[in-house]
Short mmCIF file of C-alpha atoms and ligand atoms in Angstrom, two decimals:
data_model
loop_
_atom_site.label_atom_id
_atom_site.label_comp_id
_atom_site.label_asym_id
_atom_site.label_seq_id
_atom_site.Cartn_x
_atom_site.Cartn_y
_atom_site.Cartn_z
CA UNK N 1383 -58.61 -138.44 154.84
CA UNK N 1384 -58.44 -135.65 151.88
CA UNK N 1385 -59.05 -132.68 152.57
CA UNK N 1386 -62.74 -131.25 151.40
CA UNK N 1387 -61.74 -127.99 149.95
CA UNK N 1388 -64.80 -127.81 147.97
CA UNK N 1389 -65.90 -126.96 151.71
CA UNK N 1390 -62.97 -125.22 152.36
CA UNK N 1391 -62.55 -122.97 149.46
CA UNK N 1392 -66.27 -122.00 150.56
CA UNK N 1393 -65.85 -120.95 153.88
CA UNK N 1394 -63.03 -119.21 152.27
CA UNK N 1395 -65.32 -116.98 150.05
CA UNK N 1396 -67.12 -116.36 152.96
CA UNK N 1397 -64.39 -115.10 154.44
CA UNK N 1398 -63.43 -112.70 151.72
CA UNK N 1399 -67.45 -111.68 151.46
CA UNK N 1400 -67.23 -110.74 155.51
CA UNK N 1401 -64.05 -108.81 154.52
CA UNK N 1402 -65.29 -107.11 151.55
CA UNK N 1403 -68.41 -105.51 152.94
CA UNK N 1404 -70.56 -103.43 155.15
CA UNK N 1405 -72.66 -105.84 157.46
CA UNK N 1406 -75.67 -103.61 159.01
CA UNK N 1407 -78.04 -107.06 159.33
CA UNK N 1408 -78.71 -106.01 162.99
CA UNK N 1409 -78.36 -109.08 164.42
CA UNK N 1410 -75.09 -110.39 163.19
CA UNK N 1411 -71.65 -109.66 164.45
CA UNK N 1412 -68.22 -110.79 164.11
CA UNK N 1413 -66.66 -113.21 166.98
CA UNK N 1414 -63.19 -112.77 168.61
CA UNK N 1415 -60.73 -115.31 166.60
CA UNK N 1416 -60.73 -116.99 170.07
CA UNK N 1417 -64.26 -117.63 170.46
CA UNK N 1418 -63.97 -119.43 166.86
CA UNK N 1419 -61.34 -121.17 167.70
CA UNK N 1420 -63.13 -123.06 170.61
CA UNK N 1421 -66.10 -123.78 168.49
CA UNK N 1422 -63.51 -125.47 165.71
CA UNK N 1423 -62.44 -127.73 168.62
CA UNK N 1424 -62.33 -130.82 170.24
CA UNK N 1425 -65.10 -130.59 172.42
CA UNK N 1426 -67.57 -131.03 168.98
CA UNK N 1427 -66.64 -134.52 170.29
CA UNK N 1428 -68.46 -134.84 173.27
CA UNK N 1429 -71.82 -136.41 174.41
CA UNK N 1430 -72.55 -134.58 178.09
CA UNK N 1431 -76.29 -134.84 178.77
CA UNK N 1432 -77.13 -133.51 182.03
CA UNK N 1433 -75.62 -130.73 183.71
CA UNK N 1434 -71.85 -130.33 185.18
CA UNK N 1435 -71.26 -132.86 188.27
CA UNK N 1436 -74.95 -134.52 187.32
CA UNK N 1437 -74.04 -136.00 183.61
CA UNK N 1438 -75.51 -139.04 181.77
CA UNK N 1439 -72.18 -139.92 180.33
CA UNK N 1440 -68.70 -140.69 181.16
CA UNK N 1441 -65.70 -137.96 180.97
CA UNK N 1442 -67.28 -135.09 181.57
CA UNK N 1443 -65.07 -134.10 183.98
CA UNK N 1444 -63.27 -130.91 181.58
CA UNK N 1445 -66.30 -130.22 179.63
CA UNK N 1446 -68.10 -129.61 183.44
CA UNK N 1447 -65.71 -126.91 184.17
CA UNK N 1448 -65.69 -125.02 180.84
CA UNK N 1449 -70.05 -125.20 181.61
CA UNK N 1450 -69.35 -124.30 184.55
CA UNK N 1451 -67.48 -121.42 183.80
CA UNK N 1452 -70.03 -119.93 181.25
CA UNK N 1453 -72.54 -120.40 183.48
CA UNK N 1454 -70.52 -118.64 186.40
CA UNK N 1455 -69.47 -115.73 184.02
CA UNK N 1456 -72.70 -115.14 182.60
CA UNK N 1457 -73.94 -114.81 186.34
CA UNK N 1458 -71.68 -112.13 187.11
CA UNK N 1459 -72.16 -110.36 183.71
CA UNK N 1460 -76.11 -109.64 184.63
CA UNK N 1461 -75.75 -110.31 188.53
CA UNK N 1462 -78.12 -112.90 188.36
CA UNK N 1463 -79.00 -116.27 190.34
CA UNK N 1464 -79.77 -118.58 187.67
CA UNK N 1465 -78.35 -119.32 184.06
CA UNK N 1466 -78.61 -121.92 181.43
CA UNK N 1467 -75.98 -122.28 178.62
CA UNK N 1468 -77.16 -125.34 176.62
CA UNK N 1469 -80.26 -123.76 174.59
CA UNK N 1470 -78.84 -124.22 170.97
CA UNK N 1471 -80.32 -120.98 169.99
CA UNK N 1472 -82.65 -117.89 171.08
CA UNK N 1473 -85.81 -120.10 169.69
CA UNK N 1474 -84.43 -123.16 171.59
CA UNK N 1475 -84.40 -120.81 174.79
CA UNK N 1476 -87.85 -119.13 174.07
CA UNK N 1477 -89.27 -122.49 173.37
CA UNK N 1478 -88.06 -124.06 176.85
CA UNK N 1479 -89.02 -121.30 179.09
CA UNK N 1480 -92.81 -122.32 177.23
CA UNK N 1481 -92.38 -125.74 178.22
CA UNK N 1482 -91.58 -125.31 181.41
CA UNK N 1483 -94.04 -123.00 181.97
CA UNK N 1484 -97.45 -123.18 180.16
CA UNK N 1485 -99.27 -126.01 179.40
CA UNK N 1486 -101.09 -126.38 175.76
CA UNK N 1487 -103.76 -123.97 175.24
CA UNK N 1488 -102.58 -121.48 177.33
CA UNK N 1489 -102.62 -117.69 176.14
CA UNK N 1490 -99.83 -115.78 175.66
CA UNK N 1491 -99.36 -112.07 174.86
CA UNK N 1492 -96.74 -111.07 172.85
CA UNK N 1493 -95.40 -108.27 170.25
CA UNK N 1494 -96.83 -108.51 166.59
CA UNK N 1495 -94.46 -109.66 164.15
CA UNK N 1496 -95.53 -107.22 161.91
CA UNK N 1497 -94.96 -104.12 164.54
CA UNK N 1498 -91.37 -106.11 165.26
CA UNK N 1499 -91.86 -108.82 167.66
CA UNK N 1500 -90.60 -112.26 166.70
CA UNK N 1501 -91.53 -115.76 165.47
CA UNK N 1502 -91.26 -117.64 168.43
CA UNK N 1503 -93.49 -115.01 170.25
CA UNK N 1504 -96.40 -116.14 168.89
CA UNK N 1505 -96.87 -116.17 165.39
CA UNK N 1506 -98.95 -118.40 163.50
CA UNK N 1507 -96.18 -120.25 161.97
CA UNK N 1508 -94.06 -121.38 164.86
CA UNK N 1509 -94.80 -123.46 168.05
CA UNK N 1510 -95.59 -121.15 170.12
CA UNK N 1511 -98.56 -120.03 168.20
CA UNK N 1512 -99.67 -123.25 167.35
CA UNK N 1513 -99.14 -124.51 170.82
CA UNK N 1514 -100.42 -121.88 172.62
CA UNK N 1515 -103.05 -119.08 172.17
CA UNK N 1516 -101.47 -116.14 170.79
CA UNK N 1517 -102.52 -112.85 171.32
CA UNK N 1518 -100.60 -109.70 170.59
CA UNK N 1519 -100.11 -105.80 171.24
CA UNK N 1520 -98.27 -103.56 168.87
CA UNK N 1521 -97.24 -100.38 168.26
CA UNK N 1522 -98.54 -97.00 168.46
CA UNK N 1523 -99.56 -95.91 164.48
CA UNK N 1524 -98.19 -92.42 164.87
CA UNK N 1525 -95.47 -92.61 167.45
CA UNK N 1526 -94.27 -96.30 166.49
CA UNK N 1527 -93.50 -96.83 170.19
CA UNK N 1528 -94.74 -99.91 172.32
CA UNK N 1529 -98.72 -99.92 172.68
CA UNK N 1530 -98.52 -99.93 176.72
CA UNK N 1531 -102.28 -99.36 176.96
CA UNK N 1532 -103.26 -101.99 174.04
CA UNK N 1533 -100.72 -103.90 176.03
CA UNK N 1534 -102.53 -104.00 179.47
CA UNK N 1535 -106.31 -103.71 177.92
CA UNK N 1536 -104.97 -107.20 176.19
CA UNK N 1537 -103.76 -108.56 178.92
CA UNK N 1538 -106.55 -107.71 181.25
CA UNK N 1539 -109.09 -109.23 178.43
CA UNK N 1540 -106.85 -112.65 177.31
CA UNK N 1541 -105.59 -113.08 180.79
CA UNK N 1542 -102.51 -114.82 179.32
CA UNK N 1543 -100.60 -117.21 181.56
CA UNK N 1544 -97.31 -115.74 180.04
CA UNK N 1545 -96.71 -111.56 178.67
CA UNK N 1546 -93.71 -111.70 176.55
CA UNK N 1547 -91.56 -108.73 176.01
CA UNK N 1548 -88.62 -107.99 173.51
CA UNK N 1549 -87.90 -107.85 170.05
CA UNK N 1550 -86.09 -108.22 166.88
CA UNK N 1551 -86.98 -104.76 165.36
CA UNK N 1552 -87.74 -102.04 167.57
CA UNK N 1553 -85.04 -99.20 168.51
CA UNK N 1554 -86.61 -98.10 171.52
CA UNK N 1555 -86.31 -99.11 175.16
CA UNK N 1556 -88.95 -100.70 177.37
CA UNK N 1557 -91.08 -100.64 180.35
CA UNK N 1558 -90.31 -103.21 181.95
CA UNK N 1559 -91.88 -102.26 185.09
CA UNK N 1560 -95.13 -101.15 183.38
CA UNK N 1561 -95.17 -104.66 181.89
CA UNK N 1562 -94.84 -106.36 185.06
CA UNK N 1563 -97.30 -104.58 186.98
CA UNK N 1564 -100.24 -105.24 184.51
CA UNK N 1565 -98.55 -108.90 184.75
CA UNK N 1566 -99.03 -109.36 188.25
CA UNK N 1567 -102.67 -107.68 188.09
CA UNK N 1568 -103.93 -110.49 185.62
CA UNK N 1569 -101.72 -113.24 187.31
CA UNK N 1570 -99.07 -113.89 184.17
CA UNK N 1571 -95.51 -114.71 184.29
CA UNK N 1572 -92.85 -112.32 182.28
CA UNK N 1573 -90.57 -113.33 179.50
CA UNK N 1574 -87.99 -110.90 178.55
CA UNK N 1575 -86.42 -111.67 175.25
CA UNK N 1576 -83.23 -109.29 174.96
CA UNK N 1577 -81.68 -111.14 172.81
CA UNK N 1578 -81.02 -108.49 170.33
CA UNK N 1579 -80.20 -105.30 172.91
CA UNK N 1580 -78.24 -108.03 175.57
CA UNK N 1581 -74.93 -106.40 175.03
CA UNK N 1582 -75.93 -102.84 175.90
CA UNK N 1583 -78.31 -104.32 179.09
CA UNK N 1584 -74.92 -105.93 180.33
CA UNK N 1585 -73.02 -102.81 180.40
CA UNK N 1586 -76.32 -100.70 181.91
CA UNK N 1587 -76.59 -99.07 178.65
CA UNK N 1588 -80.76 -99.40 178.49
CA UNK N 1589 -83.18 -100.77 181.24
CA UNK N 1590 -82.69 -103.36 183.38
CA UNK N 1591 -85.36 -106.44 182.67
CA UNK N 1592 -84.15 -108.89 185.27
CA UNK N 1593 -86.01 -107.18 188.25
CA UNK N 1594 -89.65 -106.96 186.42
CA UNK N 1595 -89.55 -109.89 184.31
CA UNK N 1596 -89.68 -113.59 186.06
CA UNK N 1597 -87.38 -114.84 183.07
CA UNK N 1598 -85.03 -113.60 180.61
CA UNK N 1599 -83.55 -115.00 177.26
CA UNK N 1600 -81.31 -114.15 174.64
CA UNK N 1601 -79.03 -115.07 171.73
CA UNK N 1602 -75.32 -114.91 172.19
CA UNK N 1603 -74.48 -113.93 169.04
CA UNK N 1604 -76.14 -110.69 168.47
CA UNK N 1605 -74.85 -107.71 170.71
CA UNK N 1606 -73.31 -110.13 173.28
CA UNK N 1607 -70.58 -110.83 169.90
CA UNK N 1608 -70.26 -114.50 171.28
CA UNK N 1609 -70.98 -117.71 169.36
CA UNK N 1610 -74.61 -118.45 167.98
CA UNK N 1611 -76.87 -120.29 170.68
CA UNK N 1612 -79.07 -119.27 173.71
CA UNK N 1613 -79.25 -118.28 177.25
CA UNK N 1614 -82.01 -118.74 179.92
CA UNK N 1615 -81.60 -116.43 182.90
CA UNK N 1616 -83.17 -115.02 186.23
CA UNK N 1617 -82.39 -113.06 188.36
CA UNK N 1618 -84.25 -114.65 191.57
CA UNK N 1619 -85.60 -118.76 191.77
CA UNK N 1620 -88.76 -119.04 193.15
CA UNK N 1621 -91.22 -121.21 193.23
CA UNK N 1622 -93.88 -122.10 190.61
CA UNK N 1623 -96.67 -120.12 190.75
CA UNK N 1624 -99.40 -122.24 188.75
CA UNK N 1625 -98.68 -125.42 191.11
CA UNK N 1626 -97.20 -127.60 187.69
CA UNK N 1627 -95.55 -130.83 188.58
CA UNK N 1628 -92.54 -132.41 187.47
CA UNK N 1629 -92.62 -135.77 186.27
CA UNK N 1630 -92.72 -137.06 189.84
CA UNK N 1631 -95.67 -135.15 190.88
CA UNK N 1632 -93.10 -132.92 192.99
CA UNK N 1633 -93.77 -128.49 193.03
CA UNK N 1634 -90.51 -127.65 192.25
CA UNK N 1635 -88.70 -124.48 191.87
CA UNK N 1636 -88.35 -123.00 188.74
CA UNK N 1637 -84.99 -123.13 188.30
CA UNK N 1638 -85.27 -127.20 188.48
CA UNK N 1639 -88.03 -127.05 185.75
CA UNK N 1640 -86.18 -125.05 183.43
CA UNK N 1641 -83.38 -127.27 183.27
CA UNK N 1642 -85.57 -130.37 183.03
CA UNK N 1643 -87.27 -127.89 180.02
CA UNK N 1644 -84.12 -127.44 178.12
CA UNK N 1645 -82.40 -131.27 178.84
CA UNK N 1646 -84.35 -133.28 178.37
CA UNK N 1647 -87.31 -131.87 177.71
CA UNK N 1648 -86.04 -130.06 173.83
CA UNK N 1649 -82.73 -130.77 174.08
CA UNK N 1650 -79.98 -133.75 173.98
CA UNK N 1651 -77.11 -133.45 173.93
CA UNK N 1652 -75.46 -129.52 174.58
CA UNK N 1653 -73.00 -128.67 172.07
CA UNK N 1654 -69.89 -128.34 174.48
CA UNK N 1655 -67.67 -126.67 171.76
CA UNK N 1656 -70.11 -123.83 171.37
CA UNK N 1657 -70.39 -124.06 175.60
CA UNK N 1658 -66.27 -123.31 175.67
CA UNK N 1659 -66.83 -120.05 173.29
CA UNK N 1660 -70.09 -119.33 174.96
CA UNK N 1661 -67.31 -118.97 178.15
CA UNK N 1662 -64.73 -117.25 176.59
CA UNK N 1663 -67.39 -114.66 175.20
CA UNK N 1664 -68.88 -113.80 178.39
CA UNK N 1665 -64.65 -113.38 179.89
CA UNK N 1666 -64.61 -110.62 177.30
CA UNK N 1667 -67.87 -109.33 177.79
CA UNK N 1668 -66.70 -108.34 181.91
CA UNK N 1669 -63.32 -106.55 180.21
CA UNK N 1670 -63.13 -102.67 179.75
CA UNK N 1671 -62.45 -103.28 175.99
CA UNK N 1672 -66.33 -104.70 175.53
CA UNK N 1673 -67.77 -101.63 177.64
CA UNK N 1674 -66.14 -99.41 175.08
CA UNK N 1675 -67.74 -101.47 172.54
CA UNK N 1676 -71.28 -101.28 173.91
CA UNK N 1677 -70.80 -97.72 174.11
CA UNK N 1678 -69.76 -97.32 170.88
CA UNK N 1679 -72.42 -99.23 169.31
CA UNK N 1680 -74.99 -96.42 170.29
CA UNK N 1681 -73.05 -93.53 169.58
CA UNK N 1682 -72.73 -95.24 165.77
CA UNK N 1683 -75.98 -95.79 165.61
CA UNK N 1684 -77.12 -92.81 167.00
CA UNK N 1685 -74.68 -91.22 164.31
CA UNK N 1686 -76.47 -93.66 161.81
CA UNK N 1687 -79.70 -92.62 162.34
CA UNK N 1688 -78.98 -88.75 161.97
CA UNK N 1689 -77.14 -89.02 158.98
CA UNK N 1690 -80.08 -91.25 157.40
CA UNK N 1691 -83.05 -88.10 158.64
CA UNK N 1692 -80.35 -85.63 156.93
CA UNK N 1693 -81.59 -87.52 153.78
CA UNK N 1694 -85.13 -87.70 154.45
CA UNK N 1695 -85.50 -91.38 155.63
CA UNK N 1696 -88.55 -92.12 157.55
CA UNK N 1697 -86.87 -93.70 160.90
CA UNK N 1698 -89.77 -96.27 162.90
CA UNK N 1699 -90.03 -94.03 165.97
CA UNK N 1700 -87.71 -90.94 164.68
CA UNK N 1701 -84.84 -92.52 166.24
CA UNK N 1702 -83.00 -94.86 168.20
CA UNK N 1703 -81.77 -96.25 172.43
CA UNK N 1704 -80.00 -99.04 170.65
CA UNK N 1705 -78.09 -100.50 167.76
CA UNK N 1706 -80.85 -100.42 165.16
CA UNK N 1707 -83.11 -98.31 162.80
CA UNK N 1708 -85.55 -99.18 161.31
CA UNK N 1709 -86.61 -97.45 158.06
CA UNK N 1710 -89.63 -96.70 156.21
CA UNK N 1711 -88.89 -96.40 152.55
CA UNK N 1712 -92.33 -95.60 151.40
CA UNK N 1713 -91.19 -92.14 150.65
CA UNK N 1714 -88.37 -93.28 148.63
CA UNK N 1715 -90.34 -95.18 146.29
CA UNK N 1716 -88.96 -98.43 146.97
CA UNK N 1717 -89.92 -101.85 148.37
CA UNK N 1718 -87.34 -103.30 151.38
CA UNK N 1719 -87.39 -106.44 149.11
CA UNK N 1720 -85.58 -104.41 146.30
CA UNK N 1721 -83.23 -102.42 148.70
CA UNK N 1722 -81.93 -105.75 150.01
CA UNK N 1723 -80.88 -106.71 146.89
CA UNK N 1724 -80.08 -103.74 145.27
CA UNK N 1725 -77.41 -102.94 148.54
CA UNK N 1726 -76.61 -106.85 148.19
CA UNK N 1727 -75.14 -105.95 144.97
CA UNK N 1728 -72.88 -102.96 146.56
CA UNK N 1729 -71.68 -105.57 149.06
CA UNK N 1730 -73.25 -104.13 151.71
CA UNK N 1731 -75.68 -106.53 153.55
CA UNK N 1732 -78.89 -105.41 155.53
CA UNK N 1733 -82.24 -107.32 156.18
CA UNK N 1734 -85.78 -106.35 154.31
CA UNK N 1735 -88.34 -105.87 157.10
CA UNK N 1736 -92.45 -104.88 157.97
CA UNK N 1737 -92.85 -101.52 159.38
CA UNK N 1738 -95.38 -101.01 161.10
CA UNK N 1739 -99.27 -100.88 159.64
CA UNK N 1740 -97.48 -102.49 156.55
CA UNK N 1741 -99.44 -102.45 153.33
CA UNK N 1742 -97.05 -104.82 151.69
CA UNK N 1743 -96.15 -108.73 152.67
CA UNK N 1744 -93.82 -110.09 154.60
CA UNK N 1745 -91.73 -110.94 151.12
CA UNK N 1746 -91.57 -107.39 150.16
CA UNK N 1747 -92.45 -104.95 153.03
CA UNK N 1748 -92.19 -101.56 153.11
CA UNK N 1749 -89.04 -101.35 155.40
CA UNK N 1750 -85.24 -102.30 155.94
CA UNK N 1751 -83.39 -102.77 159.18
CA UNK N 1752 -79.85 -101.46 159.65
CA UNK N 1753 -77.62 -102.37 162.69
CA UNK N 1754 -74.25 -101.56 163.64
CA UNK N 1755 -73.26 -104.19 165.94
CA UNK N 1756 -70.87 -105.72 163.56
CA UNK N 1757 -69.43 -102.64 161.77
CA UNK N 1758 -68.25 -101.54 165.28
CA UNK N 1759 -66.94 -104.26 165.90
CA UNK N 1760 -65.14 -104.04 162.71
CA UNK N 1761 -63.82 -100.59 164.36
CA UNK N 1762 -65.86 -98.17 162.81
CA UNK N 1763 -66.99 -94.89 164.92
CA UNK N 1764 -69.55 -91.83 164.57
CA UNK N 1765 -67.42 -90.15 161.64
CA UNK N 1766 -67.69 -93.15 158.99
CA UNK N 1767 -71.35 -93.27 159.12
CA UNK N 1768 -71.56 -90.73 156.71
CA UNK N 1769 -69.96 -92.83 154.22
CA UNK N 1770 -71.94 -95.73 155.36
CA UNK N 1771 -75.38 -93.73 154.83
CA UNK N 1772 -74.02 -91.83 151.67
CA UNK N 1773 -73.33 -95.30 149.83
CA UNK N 1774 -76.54 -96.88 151.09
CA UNK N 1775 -78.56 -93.45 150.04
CA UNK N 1776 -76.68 -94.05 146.25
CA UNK N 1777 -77.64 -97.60 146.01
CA UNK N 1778 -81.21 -96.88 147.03
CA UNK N 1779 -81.74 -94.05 144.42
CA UNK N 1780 -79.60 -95.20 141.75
CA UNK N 1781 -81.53 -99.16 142.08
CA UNK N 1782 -81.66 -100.37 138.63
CA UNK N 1783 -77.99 -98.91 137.39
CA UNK N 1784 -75.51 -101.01 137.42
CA UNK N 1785 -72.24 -99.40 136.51
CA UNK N 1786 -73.56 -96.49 139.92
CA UNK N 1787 -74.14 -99.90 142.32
CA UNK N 1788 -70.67 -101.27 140.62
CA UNK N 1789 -69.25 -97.93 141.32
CA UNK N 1790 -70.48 -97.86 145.01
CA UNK N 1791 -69.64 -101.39 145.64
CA UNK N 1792 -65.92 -100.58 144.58
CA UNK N 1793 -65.58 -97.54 147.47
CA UNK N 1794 -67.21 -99.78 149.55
CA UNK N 1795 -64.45 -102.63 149.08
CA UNK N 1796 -61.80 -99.52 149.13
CA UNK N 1797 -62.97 -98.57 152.67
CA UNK N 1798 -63.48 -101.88 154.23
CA UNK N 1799 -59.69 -102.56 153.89
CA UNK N 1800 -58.87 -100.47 156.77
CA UNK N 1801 -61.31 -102.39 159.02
CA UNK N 1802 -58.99 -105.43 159.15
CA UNK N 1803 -60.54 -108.86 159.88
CA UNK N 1804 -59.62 -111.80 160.99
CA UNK N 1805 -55.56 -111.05 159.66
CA UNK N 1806 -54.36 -114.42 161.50
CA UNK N 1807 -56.48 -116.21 158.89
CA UNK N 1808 -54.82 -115.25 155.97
N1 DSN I 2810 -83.37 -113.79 163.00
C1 DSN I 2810 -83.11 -112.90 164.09
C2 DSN I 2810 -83.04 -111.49 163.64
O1 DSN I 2810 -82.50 -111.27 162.57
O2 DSN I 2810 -83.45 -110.60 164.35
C3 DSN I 2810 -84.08 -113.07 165.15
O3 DSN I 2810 -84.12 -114.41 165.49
#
């Protein structure tokens, strides 16, 4: 067959695009050539429906133990009792933890998008607020921390069957235990979603969620610098609380009904190749090398976050516990939709976000979100944030000149070549 390099000369832009620039979208990150290399594989090939030893197809018997493996590994990385590695992705994950859960109707509480929660924790647009009945907390207006007490007065109002925690633009920590205690009061399950802060959880970095919250999910391919899909996890099995049946009419435990929620109750088929790097990801996550990693993601963006309040930005919260910021730019006289685009044109890549008590829309909101999970990775450390924040500070003030963004996106090409990536590929 000939060779598509249409396709190929493609990916091989891409390439030279992840080369070229600073990344700072928080939740992307740059796999080991390894873990690539086991998604590029033969194991695309295979149909395995079920779960290793209990399949629904023949010749399973390799793609069982690489499964197996993942799910073995990713057991020991959180020292928990239960894990599922076919979700395709953190929604698929989020969305089977629902299922095997709630029933239509139910209420849920969750984190505002808006304030930095996340679709698939209720918002109007996805399943799970059209499924269920949403309900949300926020943040404080002048502290930009999690509303605890709007939290619990919620919860004790809605009564939701399900409190979900976690979130895709926050930089603080959370209470896990004040979440579950409020939980048990009003009888409601816990979802943790950790998929963006799941690296820095793994090496004890911020609190632990798997003691306080019944079940918790996450992306691989954020923090934990694996390949993109999901994870389901606890920590203990027990028994489900609100008496739901399987499709026998059998109380099971909860471990049974979350498999049955991801295969086959959203799922077919898991994608075995993505399994395999799932596996190898999680082997590097246990290694000294990853701990320095997670510890060097905070101290960047720690060093991020100081050199961006040297310049007057308005950080969500005044700070950071993890490995984002997010900014305000109101006082800079510039919408997040025109930052994006304006950096975009420096080559260096960050997302446009709401801050909190936004007065503009989702399209061109107020903020942006920087994180530094894949500029670590690309070996960068405390000292080069200054250049990071000084080129991001020019593009932002200098917006509608381009020979100054040409200008910065040459320095920023000129310092990225000593953050080699991906040299086997040429
Ligand atoms: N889209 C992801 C993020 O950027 O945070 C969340 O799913």
């Amino acid at each position: 067959m000939q060779r598509d390099t249409l396709v190929f000369d493609l990916i091989k832009q891409e390439l030279e695009r992840q080369r070229h620039g600073i990344e700072l979208i928080a939740s992307e990150n740059f796999t080991s050539l390894q873990v690539m290399q086991a998604m590029g594989g033969v194991m695309t090939n295979k149909y395995a429906e079920g779960y290793p030893g209990r399949r629904y197809y023949a010749g399973c018997e390799i793609v069982d133990q690489t499964e197996q493996l993942a799910i073995d590994r990713l057991k020991q990385i959180f020292n928990i009792e239960y894990a599922n590695v076919q979700p395709h992705s953190g929604a698929q994950a989020n969305a089977a933890v629902a299922l095997a859960v709630l029933q239509p109707g139910d209420a849920i509480l969750g984190l505002d998008l808006s304030m930095g929660g996340h679709l698939t924790h209720g918002s109007a647009v996805n399943y799970s607020g059209k499924l269920y009945k949403p309900n949300f907390y926020g943040v404080t207006r002048d502290g930009g921390l999690v509303d605890y007490e709007m939290l619990e007065a919620k919860a004790r109002e809605v009564k939701p069957k399900m409190i979900i925690c976690g979130a895709s633009a926050y930089s603080r920590d959370w209470d896990y235990a004040r979440i579950r205690k409020v939980a048990d009061e009003v009888g409601a399950l816990v979802m943790a979603d950790i998929a963006h802060p799941a690296g820095l959880i793994a090496k004890k970095l911020l609190n632990d969620p798997f003691d306080h919250c019944h079940f918790v999910t996450s992306t691989t391919h954020k923090t934990l610098r694996g390949p993109r899909g999901g994870i389901i996890m606890m920590r203990k099995d027990f028994e489900n609380p609100f008496g739901l049946k399987d499709v026998k009419g059998n109380i099971r435990m909860m471990s049974n009904l979350m498999d049955m929620a991801v295969f086959p109750g959203i799922q077919g088929g898991p994608l075995e190749h993505v399994i395999a790097a799932k596996a190898i990801a999680f082997g590097e996550i246990l290694t000294d090398e990853y701990t320095d990693y997670a510890n060097q993601v905070i101290k960047n963006s720690q060093a991020l976050a100081k050199a961006l309040v040297a310049k007057d930005y308005q950080i969500i919260s005044g700070g950071t516990d993890n490995h984002l910021v997010l900014i305000d730019l109101r006082n800079k006289n510039i919408s997040g939709k025109k930052a994006e685009q304006a950096l975009v044109l420096a080559d260096i890549t960050a997302n446009k976000n709401m801050v909190p008590y936004d007065d503009k829309s989702a399209f061109v909101t107020s903020g942006i979100r920087l994180g530094v999970p894949a500029i670590t990775t690309r070996g960068m450390k405390e000292a080069h944030m200054d250049f990071v924040v000084n080129a991001i500070d020019k593009v932002l003030m200098n917006a509608d000149d381009t020979n100054i963004l040409n200008a910065v996106k040459k320095d920023v090409n000129d310092f990225m070549t000593q953050f080699v990536l991906y040299p086997e590929l040429g």
